[in-house]
mmCIF file of C-alpha atoms and ligand atoms in Angstrom:
data_model
loop_
_atom_site.group_PDB
_atom_site.id
_atom_site.type_symbol
_atom_site.label_atom_id
_atom_site.label_comp_id
_atom_site.label_asym_id
_atom_site.label_seq_id
_atom_site.Cartn_x
_atom_site.Cartn_y
_atom_site.Cartn_z
ATOM 1 C CA MET A 54 -39.318 -42.708 -9.757
ATOM 2 C CA THR A 55 -41.280 -40.911 -7.073
ATOM 3 C CA LEU A 56 -44.469 -39.089 -8.063
ATOM 4 C CA ASP A 57 -45.392 -35.773 -6.482
ATOM 5 C CA LEU A 58 -49.107 -35.676 -5.810
ATOM 6 C CA VAL A 59 -51.647 -33.116 -4.782
ATOM 7 C CA VAL A 60 -54.992 -34.629 -3.860
ATOM 8 C CA LEU A 61 -58.221 -32.641 -4.130
ATOM 9 C CA VAL A 62 -61.099 -33.716 -1.887
ATOM 10 C CA SER A 63 -64.547 -32.621 -0.745
ATOM 11 C CA GLY A 64 -65.700 -35.326 1.635
ATOM 12 C CA SER A 65 -64.866 -38.495 3.475
ATOM 13 C CA GLY A 66 -61.536 -39.126 1.788
ATOM 14 C CA THR A 67 -61.442 -42.916 1.726
ATOM 15 C CA ASN A 68 -59.651 -42.819 -1.633
ATOM 16 C CA LEU A 69 -57.181 -40.346 -0.158
ATOM 17 C CA GLN A 70 -56.685 -42.813 2.708
ATOM 18 C CA ALA A 71 -56.006 -45.598 0.223
ATOM 19 C CA ILE A 72 -53.287 -43.446 -1.360
ATOM 20 C CA LEU A 73 -51.781 -42.515 2.021
ATOM 21 C CA ASP A 74 -51.786 -46.178 3.122
ATOM 22 C CA ALA A 75 -50.184 -47.309 -0.142
ATOM 23 C CA VAL A 76 -47.449 -44.688 0.253
ATOM 24 C CA ALA A 77 -46.852 -45.644 3.904
ATOM 25 C CA GLU A 78 -46.693 -49.328 3.007
ATOM 26 C CA LYS A 79 -44.362 -48.613 0.066
ATOM 27 C CA ARG A 80 -46.804 -50.010 -2.467
ATOM 28 C CA LEU A 81 -46.912 -46.569 -4.072
ATOM 29 C CA ASP A 82 -43.787 -44.580 -4.843
ATOM 30 C CA ALA A 83 -45.183 -41.096 -4.265
ATOM 31 C CA ARG A 84 -45.150 -38.099 -1.953
ATOM 32 C CA VAL A 85 -48.437 -36.390 -1.172
ATOM 33 C CA ARG A 86 -47.432 -32.729 -1.181
ATOM 34 C CA LEU A 87 -50.815 -31.247 -0.320
ATOM 35 C CA VAL A 88 -54.421 -32.224 0.304
ATOM 36 C CA LEU A 89 -56.800 -29.431 -0.672
ATOM 37 C CA SER A 90 -60.522 -29.341 0.053
ATOM 38 C CA ASN A 91 -63.147 -26.908 -1.206
ATOM 39 C CA LYS A 92 -65.082 -27.582 2.004
ATOM 40 C CA PRO A 93 -63.863 -26.958 5.563
ATOM 41 C CA GLY A 94 -64.116 -29.592 8.286
ATOM 42 C CA VAL A 95 -64.384 -32.671 6.082
ATOM 43 C CA LYS A 96 -63.001 -36.004 7.217
ATOM 44 C CA ALA A 97 -60.507 -36.107 4.340
ATOM 45 C CA LEU A 98 -58.639 -33.179 5.931
ATOM 46 C CA ALA A 99 -58.395 -35.016 9.254
ATOM 47 C CA ARG A 100 -57.051 -38.070 7.436
ATOM 48 C CA ALA A 101 -54.335 -35.960 5.798
ATOM 49 C CA GLU A 102 -53.412 -34.318 9.102
ATOM 50 C CA ALA A 103 -53.194 -37.714 10.808
ATOM 51 C CA SER A 104 -50.629 -38.711 8.175
ATOM 52 C CA GLY A 105 -48.658 -35.491 8.590
ATOM 53 C CA VAL A 106 -49.621 -34.210 5.138
ATOM 54 C CA ALA A 107 -50.102 -30.476 4.532
ATOM 55 C CA THR A 108 -53.709 -29.371 4.087
ATOM 56 C CA ARG A 109 -55.464 -26.367 2.698
ATOM 57 C CA VAL A 110 -59.082 -25.269 2.401
ATOM 58 C CA LEU A 111 -60.029 -23.179 -0.618
ATOM 59 C CA SER A 112 -63.747 -22.492 -0.448
ATOM 60 C CA HIS A 113 -65.492 -21.922 -3.753
ATOM 61 C CA LYS A 114 -67.865 -19.645 -1.855
ATOM 62 C CA ASP A 115 -65.106 -17.043 -1.582
ATOM 63 C CA PHE A 116 -64.815 -16.611 -5.356
ATOM 64 C CA PRO A 117 -67.193 -14.893 -7.771
ATOM 65 C CA THR A 118 -66.614 -17.244 -10.722
ATOM 66 C CA ARG A 119 -65.277 -20.724 -11.491
ATOM 67 C CA GLU A 120 -62.399 -19.113 -13.384
ATOM 68 C CA ALA A 121 -61.417 -16.995 -10.380
ATOM 69 C CA TYR A 122 -61.488 -20.079 -8.151
ATOM 70 C CA ASP A 123 -59.483 -22.154 -10.596
ATOM 71 C CA THR A 124 -56.877 -19.415 -11.079
ATOM 72 C CA GLU A 125 -56.176 -19.421 -7.340
ATOM 73 C CA LEU A 126 -56.260 -23.224 -7.251
ATOM 74 C CA VAL A 127 -53.621 -23.415 -10.006
ATOM 75 C CA LYS A 128 -51.403 -21.003 -8.092
ATOM 76 C CA ILE A 129 -51.608 -23.029 -4.875
ATOM 77 C CA LEU A 130 -51.073 -26.390 -6.558
ATOM 78 C CA ARG A 131 -48.118 -25.139 -8.620
ATOM 79 C CA GLU A 132 -46.492 -23.941 -5.411
ATOM 80 C CA ALA A 133 -47.186 -27.271 -3.702
ATOM 81 C CA LEU A 134 -45.700 -29.228 -6.592
ATOM 82 C CA GLY A 135 -42.680 -26.923 -6.688
ATOM 83 C CA GLY A 136 -42.186 -27.342 -10.428
ATOM 84 C CA SER A 137 -41.861 -31.126 -10.121
ATOM 85 C CA ALA A 138 -41.591 -32.835 -13.494
ATOM 86 C CA HIS A 139 -43.475 -35.736 -11.960
ATOM 87 C CA GLY A 140 -46.375 -33.833 -10.480
ATOM 88 C CA PHE A 141 -49.948 -35.062 -10.741
ATOM 89 C CA VAL A 142 -53.267 -33.755 -9.486
ATOM 90 C CA VAL A 143 -55.562 -36.496 -8.170
ATOM 91 C CA LEU A 144 -59.287 -35.809 -7.825
ATOM 92 C CA ALA A 145 -60.465 -38.071 -5.018
ATOM 93 C CA GLY A 146 -64.093 -37.183 -4.466
ATOM 94 C CA PHE A 147 -63.582 -33.519 -5.423
ATOM 95 C CA MET A 148 -67.089 -32.296 -6.190
ATOM 96 C CA ARG A 149 -66.234 -29.395 -8.462
ATOM 97 C CA ILE A 150 -66.237 -29.048 -12.228
ATOM 98 C CA LEU A 151 -62.844 -27.749 -13.321
ATOM 99 C CA THR A 152 -62.500 -25.153 -16.077
ATOM 100 C CA THR A 153 -59.970 -25.069 -18.899
ATOM 101 C CA THR A 154 -58.113 -22.485 -16.799
ATOM 102 C CA PHE A 155 -57.233 -25.359 -14.516
ATOM 103 C CA LEU A 156 -56.903 -28.167 -17.054
ATOM 104 C CA ASP A 157 -54.607 -26.155 -19.350
ATOM 105 C CA ALA A 158 -52.246 -25.625 -16.411
ATOM 106 C CA PHE A 159 -51.820 -29.389 -15.879
ATOM 107 C CA PRO A 160 -52.223 -31.023 -19.293
ATOM 108 C CA ASN A 161 -52.646 -34.806 -19.007
ATOM 109 C CA ARG A 162 -51.714 -34.488 -15.354
ATOM 110 C CA VAL A 163 -55.151 -34.579 -13.724
ATOM 111 C CA ILE A 164 -56.544 -37.973 -12.738
ATOM 112 C CA ASN A 165 -60.045 -38.734 -11.490
ATOM 113 C CA ILE A 166 -61.758 -41.774 -10.008
ATOM 114 C CA HIS A 167 -65.409 -42.259 -10.889
ATOM 115 C CA PRO A 168 -67.801 -44.854 -9.400
ATOM 116 C CA SER A 169 -69.094 -46.403 -12.626
ATOM 117 C CA LEU A 170 -67.834 -48.155 -15.714
ATOM 118 C CA LEU A 171 -67.557 -45.110 -17.964
ATOM 119 C CA PRO A 172 -68.912 -44.106 -20.405
ATOM 120 C CA SER A 173 -71.972 -45.392 -18.543
ATOM 121 C CA PHE A 174 -73.303 -43.163 -15.789
ATOM 122 C CA PRO A 175 -71.120 -40.053 -15.815
ATOM 123 C CA GLY A 176 -71.808 -37.170 -13.451
ATOM 124 C CA VAL A 177 -73.313 -37.283 -9.976
ATOM 125 C CA ASN A 178 -75.105 -40.244 -8.348
ATOM 126 C CA ALA A 179 -73.469 -42.831 -10.605
ATOM 127 C CA GLN A 180 -74.295 -45.665 -8.204
ATOM 128 C CA GLN A 181 -77.952 -44.602 -8.070
ATOM 129 C CA GLN A 182 -78.052 -44.416 -11.878
ATOM 130 C CA ALA A 183 -76.666 -47.961 -12.120
ATOM 131 C CA VAL A 184 -79.310 -49.315 -9.727
ATOM 132 C CA ALA A 185 -82.098 -47.408 -11.492
ATOM 133 C CA HIS A 186 -81.088 -48.816 -14.885
ATOM 134 C CA GLY A 187 -81.008 -52.361 -13.555
ATOM 135 C CA VAL A 188 -77.521 -53.103 -14.882
ATOM 136 C CA ARG A 189 -75.997 -56.349 -13.639
ATOM 137 C CA VAL A 190 -72.406 -55.114 -13.617
ATOM 138 C CA SER A 191 -70.988 -51.774 -12.535
ATOM 139 C CA GLY A 192 -67.630 -50.682 -11.161
ATOM 140 C CA CYS A 193 -65.175 -47.826 -11.186
ATOM 141 C CA THR A 194 -62.980 -45.998 -13.662
ATOM 142 C CA VAL A 195 -59.714 -44.122 -13.284
ATOM 143 C CA HIS A 196 -59.347 -41.617 -16.096
ATOM 144 C CA LEU A 197 -57.554 -38.498 -17.211
ATOM 145 C CA VAL A 198 -59.651 -35.384 -16.803
ATOM 146 C CA ASP A 199 -60.599 -33.318 -19.830
ATOM 147 C CA ALA A 200 -63.087 -30.484 -20.284
ATOM 148 C CA GLY A 201 -66.085 -32.848 -20.393
ATOM 149 C CA THR A 202 -67.822 -34.500 -17.457
ATOM 150 C CA ASP A 203 -66.049 -37.827 -16.868
ATOM 151 C CA THR A 204 -65.091 -38.063 -20.553
ATOM 152 C CA GLY A 205 -61.278 -38.147 -20.423
ATOM 153 C CA ARG A 206 -59.091 -41.051 -21.538
ATOM 154 C CA ILE A 207 -59.722 -44.193 -19.513
ATOM 155 C CA LEU A 208 -56.662 -45.554 -17.707
ATOM 156 C CA ALA A 209 -58.123 -48.499 -15.768
ATOM 157 C CA GLN A 210 -61.423 -50.029 -14.716
ATOM 158 C CA ALA A 211 -62.643 -52.605 -12.229
ATOM 159 C CA ALA A 212 -66.017 -54.331 -12.365
ATOM 160 C CA VAL A 213 -68.316 -55.485 -9.566
ATOM 161 C CA PRO A 214 -71.653 -57.326 -9.730
ATOM 162 C CA VAL A 215 -74.902 -55.505 -8.998
ATOM 163 C CA LEU A 216 -76.783 -57.923 -6.771
ATOM 164 C CA PRO A 217 -80.548 -58.353 -6.305
ATOM 165 C CA GLY A 218 -81.705 -55.975 -3.582
ATOM 166 C CA ASP A 219 -78.757 -53.613 -3.970
ATOM 167 C CA ASP A 220 -79.354 -49.945 -3.376
ATOM 168 C CA GLU A 221 -76.928 -47.110 -4.069
ATOM 169 C CA HIS A 222 -75.291 -47.610 -0.659
ATOM 170 C CA THR A 223 -74.629 -51.356 -0.841
ATOM 171 C CA LEU A 224 -73.484 -51.061 -4.444
ATOM 172 C CA GLY A 225 -71.431 -47.980 -3.574
ATOM 173 C CA ALA A 226 -69.619 -49.824 -0.791
ATOM 174 C CA ARG A 227 -68.777 -52.718 -3.148
ATOM 175 C CA ILE A 228 -67.474 -50.252 -5.749
ATOM 176 C CA LEU A 229 -65.456 -48.297 -3.155
ATOM 177 C CA GLU A 230 -63.480 -51.426 -2.217
ATOM 178 C CA GLN A 231 -62.354 -51.632 -5.835
ATOM 179 C CA GLU A 232 -61.652 -47.891 -6.017
ATOM 180 C CA HIS A 233 -59.258 -48.219 -3.099
ATOM 181 C CA ARG A 234 -57.319 -50.882 -4.965
ATOM 182 C CA LEU A 235 -57.503 -49.365 -8.438
ATOM 183 C CA LEU A 236 -56.440 -45.763 -7.830
ATOM 184 C CA PRO A 237 -53.150 -46.432 -5.986
ATOM 185 C CA GLY A 238 -52.438 -49.176 -8.519
ATOM 186 C CA VAL A 239 -52.777 -46.802 -11.480
ATOM 187 C CA LEU A 240 -50.609 -44.201 -9.756
ATOM 188 C CA GLN A 241 -47.938 -46.815 -9.087
ATOM 189 C CA SER A 242 -47.999 -47.895 -12.727
ATOM 190 C CA ILE A 243 -47.363 -44.256 -13.698
ATOM 191 C CA ALA A 244 -44.479 -44.098 -11.220
ATOM 192 C CA GLU A 245 -43.035 -47.312 -12.671
ATOM 193 C CA ALA A 246 -43.336 -45.821 -16.154
ATOM 194 C CA GLY A 247 -41.128 -42.918 -15.080
ATOM 195 C CA GLY A 248 -44.027 -40.500 -14.704
ATOM 196 C CA LYS A 249 -45.519 -41.261 -18.115
ATOM 197 C CA VAL A 250 -49.247 -41.938 -18.244
ATOM 198 C CA PRO A 251 -49.681 -45.360 -19.884
HETATM 199 C C1 GRF B 6 -65.889 -42.001 -4.702
HETATM 200 O O1 GRF B 6 -66.960 -42.852 -4.947
HETATM 201 C C2 GRF B 6 -65.309 -41.494 -5.992
HETATM 202 O O2 GRF B 6 -65.386 -42.421 -7.037
HETATM 203 C C3 GRF B 6 -66.186 -40.319 -6.303
HETATM 204 O O3 GRF B 6 -66.451 -39.724 -5.050
HETATM 205 C C4 GRF B 6 -66.330 -40.705 -4.029
HETATM 206 C C5 GRF B 6 -65.317 -40.198 -3.047
HETATM 207 O O4 GRF B 6 -65.249 -40.981 -1.899
HETATM 208 N N1 GRF B 6 -65.549 -39.444 -7.252
HETATM 209 P P1 GRF B 6 -64.098 -40.700 -0.835
HETATM 210 O O5 GRF B 6 -64.179 -39.238 -0.433
HETATM 211 O O6 GRF B 6 -62.777 -41.028 -1.478
HETATM 212 O O7 GRF B 6 -64.404 -41.597 0.312
#
C-alpha cells in the first residue's frame, strides 16, 4: 500500500531528497503530502518545491511555548494527512524536541533518523561525539520517536568505519550516504507491511 508522509525539516534536506528520489523512482510506495520547516529559507524547502511537493514554514519563534507550537503543528499535519490510516511523520533533520502533545497525536507514527548507532551518542553533534570518543565504528539509526531524546524503538541501523584522520565532517558525509539508503528502505518496508511498523 501507499504511505502518506509528512516530512519535517530544518536544514539542507538531503534525507528529504532521498525520500523524494525513491518515490520518483518507484522504490518507495509513498506520497509526500507536505514538507514543513521550522526555519524559513532552508534548502529542504527548495528541494520540496522542485519536486512539486507542498511546503509550509511554522516558525517556533512565533509561539510562546513548545506546547503551543506543537498544538499548531498537530493541526497542520492532521490536515495534510487528511485522516489517512497510513500516515507517518518523518523527522529528517528537524531540530526541535517534540512534546507529548505532538507524540500523543501520532502514536508510533513518528520516525526519526539519527547519525549514530544508538544508544551511543544521542542528541546533537553525534558525529563529533563519535570522533571525540575514538570509536572505530559509527553509523545511523532509524527509530520511532518517543518522549526521550533519541530513545525510541530502533527500526534499522547501518554501520560505517571511523577512519584515522576523520573529523565530524568526513565521518558525517560517510554516515549520510548510509542515511540516504536506510531511511527510504525502512519506509518501504513499512509500506510493504501494509502500514505496520515492523
Ligand atoms: C542528518 O544527519 C540526520 O541524521 C540528522 O540531521 C541531519 C539532517 O541532514 N537528524 P539533512 O537535512 O537530511 O541533509
